[in-house]
JSON list of C-alpha atoms in Angstrom, two decimals:
[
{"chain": "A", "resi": 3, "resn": "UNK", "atom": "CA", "xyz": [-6.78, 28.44, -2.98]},
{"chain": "A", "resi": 4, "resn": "UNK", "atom": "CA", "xyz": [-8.06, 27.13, -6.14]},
{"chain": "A", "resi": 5, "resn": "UNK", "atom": "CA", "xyz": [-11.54, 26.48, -6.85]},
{"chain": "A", "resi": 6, "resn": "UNK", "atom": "CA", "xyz": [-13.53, 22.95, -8.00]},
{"chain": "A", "resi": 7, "resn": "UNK", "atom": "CA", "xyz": [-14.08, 22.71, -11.56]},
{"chain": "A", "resi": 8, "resn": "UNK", "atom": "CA", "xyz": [-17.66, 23.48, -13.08]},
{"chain": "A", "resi": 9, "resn": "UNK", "atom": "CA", "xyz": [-17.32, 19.23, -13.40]},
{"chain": "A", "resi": 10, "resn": "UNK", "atom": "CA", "xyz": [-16.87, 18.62, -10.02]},
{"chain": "A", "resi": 11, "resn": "UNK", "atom": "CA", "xyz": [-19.19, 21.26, -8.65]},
{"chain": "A", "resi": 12, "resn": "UNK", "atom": "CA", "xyz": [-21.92, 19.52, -10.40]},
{"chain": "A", "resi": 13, "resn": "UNK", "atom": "CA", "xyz": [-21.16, 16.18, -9.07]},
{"chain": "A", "resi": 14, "resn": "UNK", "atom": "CA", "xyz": [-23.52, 14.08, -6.83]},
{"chain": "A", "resi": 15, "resn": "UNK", "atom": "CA", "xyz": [-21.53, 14.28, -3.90]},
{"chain": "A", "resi": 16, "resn": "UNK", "atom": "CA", "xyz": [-21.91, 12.41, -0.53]},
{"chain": "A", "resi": 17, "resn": "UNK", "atom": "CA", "xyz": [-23.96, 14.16, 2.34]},
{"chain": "A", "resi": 18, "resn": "UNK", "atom": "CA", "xyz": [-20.49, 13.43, 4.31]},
{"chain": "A", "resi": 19, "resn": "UNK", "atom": "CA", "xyz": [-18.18, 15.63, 1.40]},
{"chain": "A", "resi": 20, "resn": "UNK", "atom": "CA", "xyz": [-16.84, 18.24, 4.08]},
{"chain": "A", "resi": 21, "resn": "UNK", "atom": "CA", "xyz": [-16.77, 22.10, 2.81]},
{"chain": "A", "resi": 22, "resn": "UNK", "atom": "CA", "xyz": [-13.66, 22.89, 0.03]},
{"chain": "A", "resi": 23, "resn": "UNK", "atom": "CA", "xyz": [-12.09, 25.52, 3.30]},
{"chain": "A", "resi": 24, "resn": "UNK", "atom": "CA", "xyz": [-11.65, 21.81, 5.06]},
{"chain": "A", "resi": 25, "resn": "UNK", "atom": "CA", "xyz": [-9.36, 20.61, 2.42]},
{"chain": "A", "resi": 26, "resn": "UNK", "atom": "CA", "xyz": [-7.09, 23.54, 2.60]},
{"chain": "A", "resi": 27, "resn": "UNK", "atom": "CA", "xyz": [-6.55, 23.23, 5.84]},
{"chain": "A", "resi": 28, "resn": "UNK", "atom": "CA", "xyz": [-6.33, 19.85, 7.01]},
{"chain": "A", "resi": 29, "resn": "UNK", "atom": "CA", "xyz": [-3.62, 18.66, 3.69]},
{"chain": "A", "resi": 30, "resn": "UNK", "atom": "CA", "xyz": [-0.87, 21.48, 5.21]},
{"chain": "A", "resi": 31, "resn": "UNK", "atom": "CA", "xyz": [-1.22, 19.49, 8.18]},
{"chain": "A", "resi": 32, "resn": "UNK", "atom": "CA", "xyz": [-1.06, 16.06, 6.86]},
{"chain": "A", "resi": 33, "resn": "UNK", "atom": "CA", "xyz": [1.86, 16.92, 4.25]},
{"chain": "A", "resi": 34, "resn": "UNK", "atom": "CA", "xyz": [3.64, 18.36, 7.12]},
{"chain": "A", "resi": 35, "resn": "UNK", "atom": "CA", "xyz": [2.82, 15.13, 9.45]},
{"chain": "A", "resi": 36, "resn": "UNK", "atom": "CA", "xyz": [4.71, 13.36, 6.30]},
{"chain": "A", "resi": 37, "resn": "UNK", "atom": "CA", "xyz": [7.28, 15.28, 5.68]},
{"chain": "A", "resi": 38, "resn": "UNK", "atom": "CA", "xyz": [8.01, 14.33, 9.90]},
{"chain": "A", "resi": 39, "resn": "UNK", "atom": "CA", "xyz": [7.32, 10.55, 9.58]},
{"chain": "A", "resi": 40, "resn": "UNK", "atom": "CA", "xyz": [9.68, 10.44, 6.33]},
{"chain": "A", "resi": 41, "resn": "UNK", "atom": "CA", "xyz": [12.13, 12.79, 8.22]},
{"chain": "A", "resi": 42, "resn": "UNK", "atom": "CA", "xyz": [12.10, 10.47, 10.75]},
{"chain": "A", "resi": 43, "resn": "UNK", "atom": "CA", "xyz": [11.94, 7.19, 9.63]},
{"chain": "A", "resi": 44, "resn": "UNK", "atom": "CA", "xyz": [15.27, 8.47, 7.45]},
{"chain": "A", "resi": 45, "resn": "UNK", "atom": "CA", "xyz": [17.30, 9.16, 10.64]},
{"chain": "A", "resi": 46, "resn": "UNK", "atom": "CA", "xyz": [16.44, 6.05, 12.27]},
{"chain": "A", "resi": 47, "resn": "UNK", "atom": "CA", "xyz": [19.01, 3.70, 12.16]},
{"chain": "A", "resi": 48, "resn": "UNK", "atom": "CA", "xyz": [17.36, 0.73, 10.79]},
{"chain": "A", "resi": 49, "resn": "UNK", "atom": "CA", "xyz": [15.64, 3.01, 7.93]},
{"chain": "A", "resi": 50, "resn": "UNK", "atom": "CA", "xyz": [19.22, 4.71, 7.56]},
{"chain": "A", "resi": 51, "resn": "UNK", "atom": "CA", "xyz": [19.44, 3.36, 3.57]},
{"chain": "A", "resi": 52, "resn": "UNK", "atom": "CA", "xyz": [16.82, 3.01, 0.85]},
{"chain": "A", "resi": 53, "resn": "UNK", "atom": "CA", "xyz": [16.05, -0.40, 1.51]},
{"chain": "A", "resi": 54, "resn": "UNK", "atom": "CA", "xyz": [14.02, 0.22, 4.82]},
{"chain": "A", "resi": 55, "resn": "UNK", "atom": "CA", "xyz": [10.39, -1.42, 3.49]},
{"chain": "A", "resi": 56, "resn": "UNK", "atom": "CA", "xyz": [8.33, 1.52, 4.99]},
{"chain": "A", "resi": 57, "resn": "UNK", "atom": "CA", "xyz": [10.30, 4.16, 3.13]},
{"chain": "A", "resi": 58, "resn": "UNK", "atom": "CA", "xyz": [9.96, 2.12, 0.05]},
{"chain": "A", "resi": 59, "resn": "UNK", "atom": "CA", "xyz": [5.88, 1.44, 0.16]},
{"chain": "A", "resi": 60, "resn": "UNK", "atom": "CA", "xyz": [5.39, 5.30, 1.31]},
{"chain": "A", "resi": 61, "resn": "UNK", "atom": "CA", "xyz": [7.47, 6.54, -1.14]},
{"chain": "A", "resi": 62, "resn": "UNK", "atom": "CA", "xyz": [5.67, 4.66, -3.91]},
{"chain": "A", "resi": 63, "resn": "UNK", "atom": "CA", "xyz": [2.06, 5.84, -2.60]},
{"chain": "A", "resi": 64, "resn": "UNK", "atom": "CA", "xyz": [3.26, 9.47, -2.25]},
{"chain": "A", "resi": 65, "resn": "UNK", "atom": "CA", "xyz": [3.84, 8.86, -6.17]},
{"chain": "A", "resi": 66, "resn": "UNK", "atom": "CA", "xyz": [0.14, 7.83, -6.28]},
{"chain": "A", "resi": 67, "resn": "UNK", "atom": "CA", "xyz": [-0.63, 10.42, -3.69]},
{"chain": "A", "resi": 68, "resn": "UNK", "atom": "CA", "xyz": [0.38, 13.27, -6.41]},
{"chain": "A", "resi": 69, "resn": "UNK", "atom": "CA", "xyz": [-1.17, 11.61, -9.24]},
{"chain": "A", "resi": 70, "resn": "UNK", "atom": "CA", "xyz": [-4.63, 10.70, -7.95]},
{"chain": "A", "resi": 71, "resn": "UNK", "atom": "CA", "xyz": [-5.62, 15.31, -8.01]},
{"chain": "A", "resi": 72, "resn": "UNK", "atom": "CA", "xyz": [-4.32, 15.13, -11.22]},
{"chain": "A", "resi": 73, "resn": "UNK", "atom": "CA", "xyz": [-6.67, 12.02, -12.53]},
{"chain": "A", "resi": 74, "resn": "UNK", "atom": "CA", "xyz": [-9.53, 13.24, -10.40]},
{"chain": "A", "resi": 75, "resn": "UNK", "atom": "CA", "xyz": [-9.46, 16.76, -11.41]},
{"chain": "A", "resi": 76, "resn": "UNK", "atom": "CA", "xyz": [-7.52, 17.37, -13.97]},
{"chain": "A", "resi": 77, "resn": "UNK", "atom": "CA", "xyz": [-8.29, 14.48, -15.90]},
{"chain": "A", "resi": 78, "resn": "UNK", "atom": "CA", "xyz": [-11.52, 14.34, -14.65]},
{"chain": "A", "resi": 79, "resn": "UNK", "atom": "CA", "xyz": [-11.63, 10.41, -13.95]},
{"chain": "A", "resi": 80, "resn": "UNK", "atom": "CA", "xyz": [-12.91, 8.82, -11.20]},
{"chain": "A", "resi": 81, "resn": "UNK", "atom": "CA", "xyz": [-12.85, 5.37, -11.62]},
{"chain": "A", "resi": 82, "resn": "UNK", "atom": "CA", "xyz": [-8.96, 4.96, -12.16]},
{"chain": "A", "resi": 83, "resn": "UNK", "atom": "CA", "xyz": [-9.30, 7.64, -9.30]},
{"chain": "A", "resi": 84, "resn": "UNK", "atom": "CA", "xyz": [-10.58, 5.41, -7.17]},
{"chain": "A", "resi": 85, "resn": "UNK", "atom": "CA", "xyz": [-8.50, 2.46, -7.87]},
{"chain": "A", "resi": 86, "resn": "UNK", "atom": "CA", "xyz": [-5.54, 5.19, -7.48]},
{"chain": "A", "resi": 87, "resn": "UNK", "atom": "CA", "xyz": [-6.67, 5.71, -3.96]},
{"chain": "A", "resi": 88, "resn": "UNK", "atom": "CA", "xyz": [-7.24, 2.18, -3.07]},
{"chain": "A", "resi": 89, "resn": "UNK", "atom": "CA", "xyz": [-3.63, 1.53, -3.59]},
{"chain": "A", "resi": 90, "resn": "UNK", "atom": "CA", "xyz": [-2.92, 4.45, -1.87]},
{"chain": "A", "resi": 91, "resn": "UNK", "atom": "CA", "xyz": [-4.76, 2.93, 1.43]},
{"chain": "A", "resi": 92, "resn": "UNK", "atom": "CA", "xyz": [-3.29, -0.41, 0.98]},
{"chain": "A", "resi": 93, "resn": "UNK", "atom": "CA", "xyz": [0.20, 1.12, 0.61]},
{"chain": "A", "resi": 94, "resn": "UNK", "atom": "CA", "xyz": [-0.18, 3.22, 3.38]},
{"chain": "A", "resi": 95, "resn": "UNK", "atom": "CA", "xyz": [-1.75, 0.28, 5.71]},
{"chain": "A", "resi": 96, "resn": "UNK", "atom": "CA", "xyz": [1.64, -2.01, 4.98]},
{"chain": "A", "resi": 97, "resn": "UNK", "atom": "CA", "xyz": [3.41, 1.26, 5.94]},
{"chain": "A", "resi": 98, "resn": "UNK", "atom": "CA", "xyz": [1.75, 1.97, 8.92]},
{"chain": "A", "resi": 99, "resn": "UNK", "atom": "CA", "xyz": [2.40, -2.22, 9.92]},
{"chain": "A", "resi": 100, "resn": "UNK", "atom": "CA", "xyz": [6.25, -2.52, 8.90]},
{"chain": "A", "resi": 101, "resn": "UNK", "atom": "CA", "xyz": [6.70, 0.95, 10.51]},
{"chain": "A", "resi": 102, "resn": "UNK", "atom": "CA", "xyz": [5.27, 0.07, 13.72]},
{"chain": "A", "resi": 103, "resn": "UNK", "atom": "CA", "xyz": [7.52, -2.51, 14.07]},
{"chain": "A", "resi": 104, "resn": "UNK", "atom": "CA", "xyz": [10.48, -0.21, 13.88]},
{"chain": "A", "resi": 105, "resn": "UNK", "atom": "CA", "xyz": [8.89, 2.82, 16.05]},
{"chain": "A", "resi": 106, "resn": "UNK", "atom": "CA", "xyz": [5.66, 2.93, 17.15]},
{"chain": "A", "resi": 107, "resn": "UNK", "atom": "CA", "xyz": [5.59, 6.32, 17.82]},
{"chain": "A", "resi": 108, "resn": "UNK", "atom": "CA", "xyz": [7.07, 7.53, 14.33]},
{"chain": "A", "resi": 109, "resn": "UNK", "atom": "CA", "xyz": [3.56, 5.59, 13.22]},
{"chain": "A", "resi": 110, "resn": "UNK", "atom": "CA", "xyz": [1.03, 7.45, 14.95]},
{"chain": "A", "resi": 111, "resn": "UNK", "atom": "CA", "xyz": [2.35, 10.11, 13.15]},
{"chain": "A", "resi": 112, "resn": "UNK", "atom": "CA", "xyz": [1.04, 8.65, 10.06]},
{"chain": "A", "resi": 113, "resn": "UNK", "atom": "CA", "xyz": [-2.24, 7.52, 11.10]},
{"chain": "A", "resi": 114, "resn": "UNK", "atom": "CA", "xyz": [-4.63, 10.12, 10.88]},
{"chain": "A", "resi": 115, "resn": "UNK", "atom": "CA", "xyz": [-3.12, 10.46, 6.98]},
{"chain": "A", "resi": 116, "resn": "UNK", "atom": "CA", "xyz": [-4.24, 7.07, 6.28]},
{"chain": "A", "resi": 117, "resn": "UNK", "atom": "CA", "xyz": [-7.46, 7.69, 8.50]},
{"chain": "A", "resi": 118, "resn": "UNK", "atom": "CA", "xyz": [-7.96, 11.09, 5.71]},
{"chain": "A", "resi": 119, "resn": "UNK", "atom": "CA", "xyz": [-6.96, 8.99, 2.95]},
{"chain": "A", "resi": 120, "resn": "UNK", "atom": "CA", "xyz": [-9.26, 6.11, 3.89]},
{"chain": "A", "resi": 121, "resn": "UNK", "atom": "CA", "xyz": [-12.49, 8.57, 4.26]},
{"chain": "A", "resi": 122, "resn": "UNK", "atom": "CA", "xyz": [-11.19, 10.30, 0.76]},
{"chain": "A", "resi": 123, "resn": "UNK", "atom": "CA", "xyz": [-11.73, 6.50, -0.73]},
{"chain": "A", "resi": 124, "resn": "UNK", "atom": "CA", "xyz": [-15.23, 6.50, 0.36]},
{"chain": "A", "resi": 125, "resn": "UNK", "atom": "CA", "xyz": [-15.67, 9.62, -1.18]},
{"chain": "A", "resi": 126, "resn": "UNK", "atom": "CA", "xyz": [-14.54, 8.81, -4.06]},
{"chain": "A", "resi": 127, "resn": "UNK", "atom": "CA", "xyz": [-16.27, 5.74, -4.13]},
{"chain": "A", "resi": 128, "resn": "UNK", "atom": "CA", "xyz": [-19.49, 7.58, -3.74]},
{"chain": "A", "resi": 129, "resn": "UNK", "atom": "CA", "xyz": [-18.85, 9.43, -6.80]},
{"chain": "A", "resi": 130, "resn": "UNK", "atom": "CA", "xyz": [-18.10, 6.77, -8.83]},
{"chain": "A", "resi": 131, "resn": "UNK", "atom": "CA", "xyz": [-21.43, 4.90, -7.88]},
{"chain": "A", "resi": 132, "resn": "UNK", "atom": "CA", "xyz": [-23.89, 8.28, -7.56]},
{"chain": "A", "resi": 133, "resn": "UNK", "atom": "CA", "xyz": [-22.63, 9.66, -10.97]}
]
């Protein structure tokens, strides 16, 4: 596991900023909740080509999905960070609504990523305004 930079160690963080173990474990789960949903979603007839409009939205916010760690951290840049991750949400909310017509089930899969995502925004959005 890699460590926080010194930059984000000394960042005023919210009181709600779980522990860095809690990252560690919970993305293995969500990328492998993903890796189902797209799985699934792929086999389903009606998503069987690549113009099924869940596939294309999630697709284009995994894109996001990898680049937001690398603005973040890397780049150390939170505000296009956070605009990153709000597109992110959005994205993944028009997933989660085209893909529940389709299967419900195959979107409750989903959910607690854009639950994670959606609490991720906020802290983001807390370092943006506290620093």
């Amino acid at each position: 596991m890699s460590t926080p930079s010194n930059w984000y160690k000394h960042l005023n963080k919210s009181p709600l900023t779980p522990p860095n173990w809690v990252f560690s474990v919970v993305w293995p789960l969500l990328y492998a909740s993903i890796a189902v949903y797209y799985v699934l979603m792929i086999l389903n007839t009606i998503c069987s080509s690549f113009t099924c409009i869940p596939l294309i939205l999630f697709t284009v916010q995994m894109g996001l999905n990898f680049l937001w760690p690398l603005v973040f951290f890397t780049y150390e840049k939170p505000n296009p960070a956070l605009f990153i991750i709000l597109c992110m949400v959005g994205l993944t909310a028009a997933t989660v609504y085209y893909s529940y017509q389709i299967s419900p089930t195959y979107t409750y899969i989903i959910l607690p990523y854009l639950f994670w995502i959606t609490f991720a925004t906020y802290l983001n959005g807390y370092i943006v305004t506290h620093n």
